[in-house]
Amino acid sequence: MDFRLTDEQNQIREMVRDFAVSEIKPHLAEWDEAQHFPVDTFKRAGELGLLGVTLPDEYGGAGLSYVDYVNVIEELGVVDSGFALSVAAHNSLCTGHTYLAGNDEQKKKWLPKLASGEWIGAWGLTEPGSGSDASGMRTTAVKDGNDWVLNGTKNFITNATYADLSVVLTVTDKSDQKHGITAFAVEMDRKGIRPGKKENKLGMRVSDTAELVLEDCRVPASNILGKVGYGFIDAMKVLDGGRISIGALAIGIARGAYEAARDYAKQRTAFGKPIAEFQAIQFMLADMATEIDAARLLCYRAAVVKDQGERVTQFSAMAKLYASEVAVRATEKGVQIFGGYGFVKDFPAEKYYRDVKLCTIGEGTSEIQRMVIARNLLAGA
Ligand SMILES: Cc1cc2nc3c(=O)[nH]c(=O)nc-3n(C[C@H](O)[C@H](O)[C@H](O)COP(=O)(O)OP(=O)(O)OC[C@H]3O[C@@H](n4cnc5c(N)ncnc54)[C@H](O)[C@@H]3O)c2cc1C
């Protein structure tokens, strides 16, 4: 067991850090305030290989491992988790589902565009009436000749306003609980699909989150991803991978909060000395650093197992659950260490505190992760 990253892995981390620090950080306060999604910067991430991180070279991807992908998302998350969330949804949800379930023709048609950033991807599972209970969705796809006609509304969809391609989960057979859901890849310039209301969010404000509205959207059968009736099963596999990236995103936020608090504690003085010399502050920093390391190890384990091609459901749920809850604790401590300055927007602590909460909700809440873990534990006992 070797816990060191290779030189190449460290170089990738540095490249991502440089990109985030030079191209995202200078604009962050403005983008966050305005809820601005920086399309050009996102496409620039595509030029650097960050929008098809684990896709093979033949589809225009960077051909890297899931461990590398975890590192990419962590590094972006340190600087801006909203941008990182959009990158994660593009990579592991839209692109991930297309790669997992698409046939060769579909992969050749869509993946190079997604990997290069020419196209932006979204993935629509959640609906206004069904999130955790995703199989309770109401969006339908009805067969009509060689086409299918899609109707319904997806909500909370990352990248929906700017997407060129959306993977949409639909009910194709109401009577079949297990095999009643089918995935379609829908080009956003088709008639009958459009982004709807954009959400005004607590955090992750640089990431676009909006509805996806389908009104008699006619799609050819050649846009079905995977087999009819296997959409939900594939979606759960997609989430197994996606959840590792939400864990990495949480670690990025927690690390950003920790590093900011550590640096601040060394220069802020009270009672004649730096606050870093008070044991109360030292213990908070020690807990933050220890928990962040433990969370990262869980994410790496899940990523390594995924790279080995094995089932990762339990490990990814553990990584996502633990990392997101660690990150919530770490950002709260970060604000505390900054004192009053932790409460104002001139300092970084409050943004981490706002952004982090999404990590215990998106791609399955903490309660759902505990259910997944318990189900797997009990099945294997
Ligand atoms: C910023 C953002 C981006 C998102 N991006 C996407 C995206 O790109 N694509 C997409 O499809 N979705 C996306 N989502 C949706 C997200 O995955 C859902 O919000 C999440 O799964 C929770 O669903 P819900 O909001 O309907 O909450 P609900 O399912 O209504 O849950 C409400 C509460 O009830 C609890 N609960 C529910 N069922 C149980 C149970 N059986 N046992 C115990 N507790 C339970 C939950 O844990 C939670 O605390 C995004 C959400 C946000 C906020």
mmCIF file of N, CA and C and ligand atoms in Angstrom, residues 85 89-90 93 121-134 154-160 167 169 199 201 203-204 207-210 239 243 357-358 360-369 371, ligand 1:
data_model
loop_
_atom_site.group_PDB
_atom_site.id
_atom_site.type_symbol
_atom_site.label_atom_id
_atom_site.label_comp_id
_atom_site.label_asym_id
_atom_site.label_seq_id
_atom_site.Cartn_x
_atom_site.Cartn_y
_atom_site.Cartn_z
ATOM 1 N N LEU A 85 -18.599 21.771 -9.049
ATOM 2 C CA LEU A 85 -19.853 20.996 -9.132
ATOM 3 C C LEU A 85 -20.316 20.872 -10.585
ATOM 4 N N ALA A 89 -20.751 17.411 -12.564
ATOM 5 C CA ALA A 89 -22.017 16.978 -13.190
ATOM 6 C C ALA A 89 -21.793 16.679 -14.674
ATOM 7 N N HIS A 90 -20.981 17.504 -15.317
ATOM 8 C CA HIS A 90 -20.670 17.300 -16.743
ATOM 9 C C HIS A 90 -19.926 15.974 -16.943
ATOM 10 N N LEU A 93 -21.857 12.664 -14.508
ATOM 11 C CA LEU A 93 -23.282 12.380 -14.721
ATOM 12 C C LEU A 93 -23.606 12.305 -16.215
ATOM 13 N N GLY A 121 -22.771 19.457 -20.766
ATOM 14 C CA GLY A 121 -23.704 18.371 -20.472
ATOM 15 C C GLY A 121 -24.468 18.557 -19.169
ATOM 16 N N ALA A 122 -25.734 18.077 -19.177
ATOM 17 C CA ALA A 122 -26.559 18.070 -17.955
ATOM 18 C C ALA A 122 -27.180 16.684 -17.807
ATOM 19 N N TRP A 123 -27.680 16.393 -16.617
ATOM 20 C CA TRP A 123 -28.242 15.063 -16.335
ATOM 21 C C TRP A 123 -29.486 15.238 -15.472
ATOM 22 N N GLY A 124 -30.621 14.811 -15.976
ATOM 23 C CA GLY A 124 -31.871 15.068 -15.276
ATOM 24 C C GLY A 124 -32.538 13.824 -14.720
ATOM 25 N N LEU A 125 -32.398 13.641 -13.414
ATOM 26 C CA LEU A 125 -33.080 12.555 -12.716
ATOM 27 C C LEU A 125 -34.186 13.148 -11.818
ATOM 28 N N THR A 126 -33.795 14.167 -11.039
ATOM 29 C CA THR A 126 -34.691 14.729 -10.019
ATOM 30 C C THR A 126 -35.864 15.490 -10.644
ATOM 31 N N GLU A 127 -37.008 15.415 -9.958
ATOM 32 C CA GLU A 127 -38.195 16.172 -10.384
ATOM 33 C C GLU A 127 -38.758 16.908 -9.169
ATOM 34 N N PRO A 128 -39.669 17.861 -9.399
ATOM 35 C CA PRO A 128 -40.217 18.605 -8.259
ATOM 36 C C PRO A 128 -40.801 17.672 -7.186
ATOM 37 N N GLY A 129 -41.395 16.567 -7.594
ATOM 38 C CA GLY A 129 -42.033 15.678 -6.631
ATOM 39 C C GLY A 129 -41.216 14.458 -6.251
ATOM 40 N N SER A 130 -40.023 14.310 -6.808
ATOM 41 C CA SER A 130 -39.239 13.102 -6.513
ATOM 42 C C SER A 130 -37.736 13.383 -6.587
ATOM 43 N N GLY A 131 -37.078 13.267 -5.420
ATOM 44 C CA GLY A 131 -35.622 13.445 -5.366
ATOM 45 C C GLY A 131 -34.993 12.173 -4.834
ATOM 46 N N SER A 132 -35.067 12.005 -3.492
ATOM 47 C CA SER A 132 -34.554 10.761 -2.892
ATOM 48 C C SER A 132 -35.286 9.560 -3.477
ATOM 49 N N ASP A 133 -36.575 9.714 -3.620
ATOM 50 C CA ASP A 133 -37.412 8.643 -4.179
ATOM 51 C C ASP A 133 -37.456 8.794 -5.697
ATOM 52 N N ALA A 134 -36.270 8.682 -6.324
ATOM 53 C CA ALA A 134 -36.157 9.051 -7.748
ATOM 54 C C ALA A 134 -37.029 8.187 -8.657
ATOM 55 N N LYS A 154 -37.983 18.306 -15.025
ATOM 56 C CA LYS A 154 -36.902 17.933 -14.108
ATOM 57 C C LYS A 154 -36.514 19.197 -13.348
ATOM 58 N N ASN A 155 -36.114 19.065 -12.087
ATOM 59 C CA ASN A 155 -35.646 20.293 -11.428
ATOM 60 C C ASN A 155 -34.341 20.069 -10.692
ATOM 61 N N PHE A 156 -33.740 21.204 -10.290
ATOM 62 C CA PHE A 156 -32.407 21.219 -9.663
ATOM 63 C C PHE A 156 -31.343 20.642 -10.593
ATOM 64 N N ILE A 157 -31.445 20.890 -11.893
ATOM 65 C CA ILE A 157 -30.510 20.255 -12.822
ATOM 66 C C ILE A 157 -29.292 21.152 -13.063
ATOM 67 N N THR A 158 -28.133 20.642 -12.669
ATOM 68 C CA THR A 158 -26.876 21.373 -12.833
ATOM 69 C C THR A 158 -26.582 21.560 -14.326
ATOM 70 N N ASN A 159 -26.206 22.768 -14.696
ATOM 71 C CA ASN A 159 -25.850 23.152 -16.076
ATOM 72 C C ASN A 159 -27.044 23.267 -17.029
ATOM 73 N N ALA A 160 -28.270 23.121 -16.526
ATOM 74 C CA ALA A 160 -29.428 23.040 -17.445
ATOM 75 C C ALA A 160 -29.542 24.247 -18.366
ATOM 76 N N VAL A 167 -29.024 14.332 -20.533
ATOM 77 C CA VAL A 167 -29.504 12.965 -20.348
ATOM 78 C C VAL A 167 -30.726 13.067 -19.444
ATOM 79 N N LEU A 169 -34.033 11.067 -17.603
ATOM 80 C CA LEU A 169 -34.635 9.789 -17.196
ATOM 81 C C LEU A 169 -36.154 9.928 -17.260
ATOM 82 N N GLU A 199 -32.533 28.512 -10.273
ATOM 83 C CA GLU A 199 -32.656 28.640 -8.813
ATOM 84 C C GLU A 199 -31.731 29.723 -8.266
ATOM 85 N N LYS A 201 -29.637 30.393 -5.197
ATOM 86 C CA LYS A 201 -29.173 29.437 -4.198
ATOM 87 C C LYS A 201 -28.397 30.054 -3.023
ATOM 88 N N GLY A 203 -25.659 28.616 -1.776
ATOM 89 C CA GLY A 203 -24.235 28.482 -2.091
ATOM 90 C C GLY A 203 -24.064 27.861 -3.465
ATOM 91 N N MET A 204 -22.833 27.499 -3.800
ATOM 92 C CA MET A 204 -22.542 26.941 -5.131
ATOM 93 C C MET A 204 -23.147 27.849 -6.206
ATOM 94 N N SER A 207 -22.262 27.696 -9.977
ATOM 95 C CA SER A 207 -22.850 26.581 -10.726
ATOM 96 C C SER A 207 -24.281 26.929 -11.116
ATOM 97 N N ASP A 208 -24.649 26.604 -12.351
ATOM 98 C CA ASP A 208 -26.013 26.856 -12.797
ATOM 99 C C ASP A 208 -26.916 25.702 -12.360
ATOM 100 N N THR A 209 -28.058 26.045 -11.758
ATOM 101 C CA THR A 209 -29.036 25.029 -11.356
ATOM 102 C C THR A 209 -30.405 25.493 -11.838
ATOM 103 N N ALA A 210 -31.047 24.708 -12.666
ATOM 104 C CA ALA A 210 -32.333 25.154 -13.234
ATOM 105 C C ALA A 210 -33.221 23.963 -13.561
ATOM 106 N N LEU A 239 -24.537 7.138 -10.449
ATOM 107 C CA LEU A 239 -24.413 7.808 -9.149
ATOM 108 C C LEU A 239 -23.319 7.184 -8.281
ATOM 109 N N ARG A 243 -20.949 10.006 -6.825
ATOM 110 C CA ARG A 243 -20.852 10.276 -5.383
ATOM 111 C C ARG A 243 -19.394 10.387 -4.918
ATOM 112 N N LYS A 357 -23.031 22.980 2.166
ATOM 113 C CA LYS A 357 -24.227 22.229 2.558
ATOM 114 C C LYS A 357 -24.772 21.368 1.419
ATOM 115 N N LEU A 358 -24.525 21.807 0.189
ATOM 116 C CA LEU A 358 -25.009 21.012 -0.954
ATOM 117 C C LEU A 358 -24.464 19.580 -0.924
ATOM 118 N N THR A 360 -24.098 17.471 1.390
ATOM 119 C CA THR A 360 -24.867 16.468 2.150
ATOM 120 C C THR A 360 -26.244 16.225 1.524
ATOM 121 N N ILE A 361 -26.492 16.893 0.382
ATOM 122 C CA ILE A 361 -27.826 16.790 -0.254
ATOM 123 C C ILE A 361 -27.741 16.214 -1.680
ATOM 124 N N GLY A 362 -26.892 16.822 -2.524
ATOM 125 C CA GLY A 362 -26.845 16.437 -3.939
ATOM 126 C C GLY A 362 -26.330 15.012 -4.146
ATOM 127 N N GLU A 363 -26.822 14.366 -5.184
ATOM 128 C CA GLU A 363 -26.487 12.969 -5.531
ATOM 129 C C GLU A 363 -26.799 12.005 -4.382
ATOM 130 N N GLY A 364 -27.849 12.334 -3.657
ATOM 131 C CA GLY A 364 -28.295 11.487 -2.543
ATOM 132 C C GLY A 364 -27.931 12.122 -1.211
ATOM 133 N N THR A 365 -28.950 12.356 -0.383
ATOM 134 C CA THR A 365 -28.718 12.995 0.924
ATOM 135 C C THR A 365 -27.920 12.050 1.839
ATOM 136 N N SER A 366 -27.484 12.597 2.969
ATOM 137 C CA SER A 366 -26.770 11.753 3.949
ATOM 138 C C SER A 366 -27.649 10.590 4.402
ATOM 139 N N GLU A 367 -28.951 10.865 4.532
ATOM 140 C CA GLU A 367 -29.853 9.788 4.978
ATOM 141 C C GLU A 367 -29.871 8.667 3.930
ATOM 142 N N ILE A 368 -29.911 9.046 2.656
ATOM 143 C CA ILE A 368 -29.928 8.025 1.591
ATOM 144 C C ILE A 368 -28.596 7.264 1.575
ATOM 145 N N GLN A 369 -27.475 7.968 1.798
ATOM 146 C CA GLN A 369 -26.176 7.256 1.822
ATOM 147 C C GLN A 369 -26.171 6.220 2.958
ATOM 148 N N MET A 371 -28.714 4.706 4.196
ATOM 149 C CA MET A 371 -29.579 3.583 3.783
ATOM 150 C C MET A 371 -28.835 2.649 2.832
HETATM 151 C C1 LIG B 1 -27.431 22.641 -6.262
HETATM 152 C C2 LIG B 1 -28.093 21.345 -6.620
HETATM 153 C C3 LIG B 1 -27.678 20.669 -7.770
HETATM 154 C C4 LIG B 1 -28.325 19.483 -8.149
HETATM 155 N N1 LIG B 1 -27.983 18.888 -9.343
HETATM 156 C C5 LIG B 1 -28.737 17.849 -9.809
HETATM 157 C C6 LIG B 1 -28.522 17.326 -11.122
HETATM 158 O O1 LIG B 1 -27.641 17.786 -11.855
HETATM 159 N N2 LIG B 1 -29.341 16.323 -11.556
HETATM 160 C C7 LIG B 1 -30.343 15.796 -10.785
HETATM 161 O O2 LIG B 1 -31.038 14.893 -11.239
HETATM 162 N N3 LIG B 1 -30.541 16.260 -9.514
HETATM 163 C C8 LIG B 1 -29.788 17.285 -9.016
HETATM 164 N N4 LIG B 1 -30.015 17.784 -7.764
HETATM 165 C C9 LIG B 1 -31.088 17.210 -6.948
HETATM 166 C C10 LIG B 1 -30.601 16.451 -5.713
HETATM 167 O O3 LIG B 1 -29.987 15.250 -6.087
HETATM 168 C C11 LIG B 1 -31.816 16.251 -4.794
HETATM 169 O O4 LIG B 1 -32.145 17.524 -4.272
HETATM 170 C C12 LIG B 1 -31.541 15.267 -3.681
HETATM 171 O O5 LIG B 1 -31.421 13.963 -4.179
HETATM 172 C C13 LIG B 1 -32.647 15.288 -2.602
HETATM 173 O O6 LIG B 1 -33.910 15.188 -3.175
HETATM 174 P P1 LIG B 1 -35.070 16.223 -2.733
HETATM 175 O O7 LIG B 1 -34.496 17.594 -2.862
HETATM 176 O O8 LIG B 1 -36.289 15.916 -3.500
HETATM 177 O O9 LIG B 1 -35.318 15.942 -1.202
HETATM 178 P P2 LIG B 1 -36.318 14.841 -0.603
HETATM 179 O O10 LIG B 1 -36.115 13.544 -1.263
HETATM 180 O O11 LIG B 1 -37.696 15.410 -0.583
HETATM 181 O O12 LIG B 1 -35.779 14.737 0.899
HETATM 182 C C14 LIG B 1 -36.184 15.625 1.944
HETATM 183 C C15 LIG B 1 -35.632 15.058 3.259
HETATM 184 O O13 LIG B 1 -36.214 13.790 3.523
HETATM 185 C C16 LIG B 1 -35.188 12.821 3.717
HETATM 186 N N5 LIG B 1 -35.653 11.519 3.242
HETATM 187 C C17 LIG B 1 -36.234 11.216 2.053
HETATM 188 N N6 LIG B 1 -36.481 9.902 1.981
HETATM 189 C C18 LIG B 1 -36.033 9.346 3.132
HETATM 190 C C19 LIG B 1 -36.004 8.023 3.657
HETATM 191 N N7 LIG B 1 -36.468 6.962 2.964
HETATM 192 N N8 LIG B 1 -35.490 7.839 4.905
HETATM 193 C C20 LIG B 1 -35.008 8.878 5.608
HETATM 194 N N9 LIG B 1 -35.004 10.162 5.164
HETATM 195 C C21 LIG B 1 -35.514 10.382 3.931
HETATM 196 C C22 LIG B 1 -34.007 13.336 2.925
HETATM 197 O O14 LIG B 1 -32.803 12.763 3.362
HETATM 198 C C23 LIG B 1 -34.107 14.828 3.210
HETATM 199 O O15 LIG B 1 -33.557 15.109 4.463
HETATM 200 C C24 LIG B 1 -29.365 18.940 -7.336
HETATM 201 C C25 LIG B 1 -29.730 19.609 -6.164
HETATM 202 C C26 LIG B 1 -29.139 20.797 -5.815
HETATM 203 C C27 LIG B 1 -29.613 21.511 -4.571
#
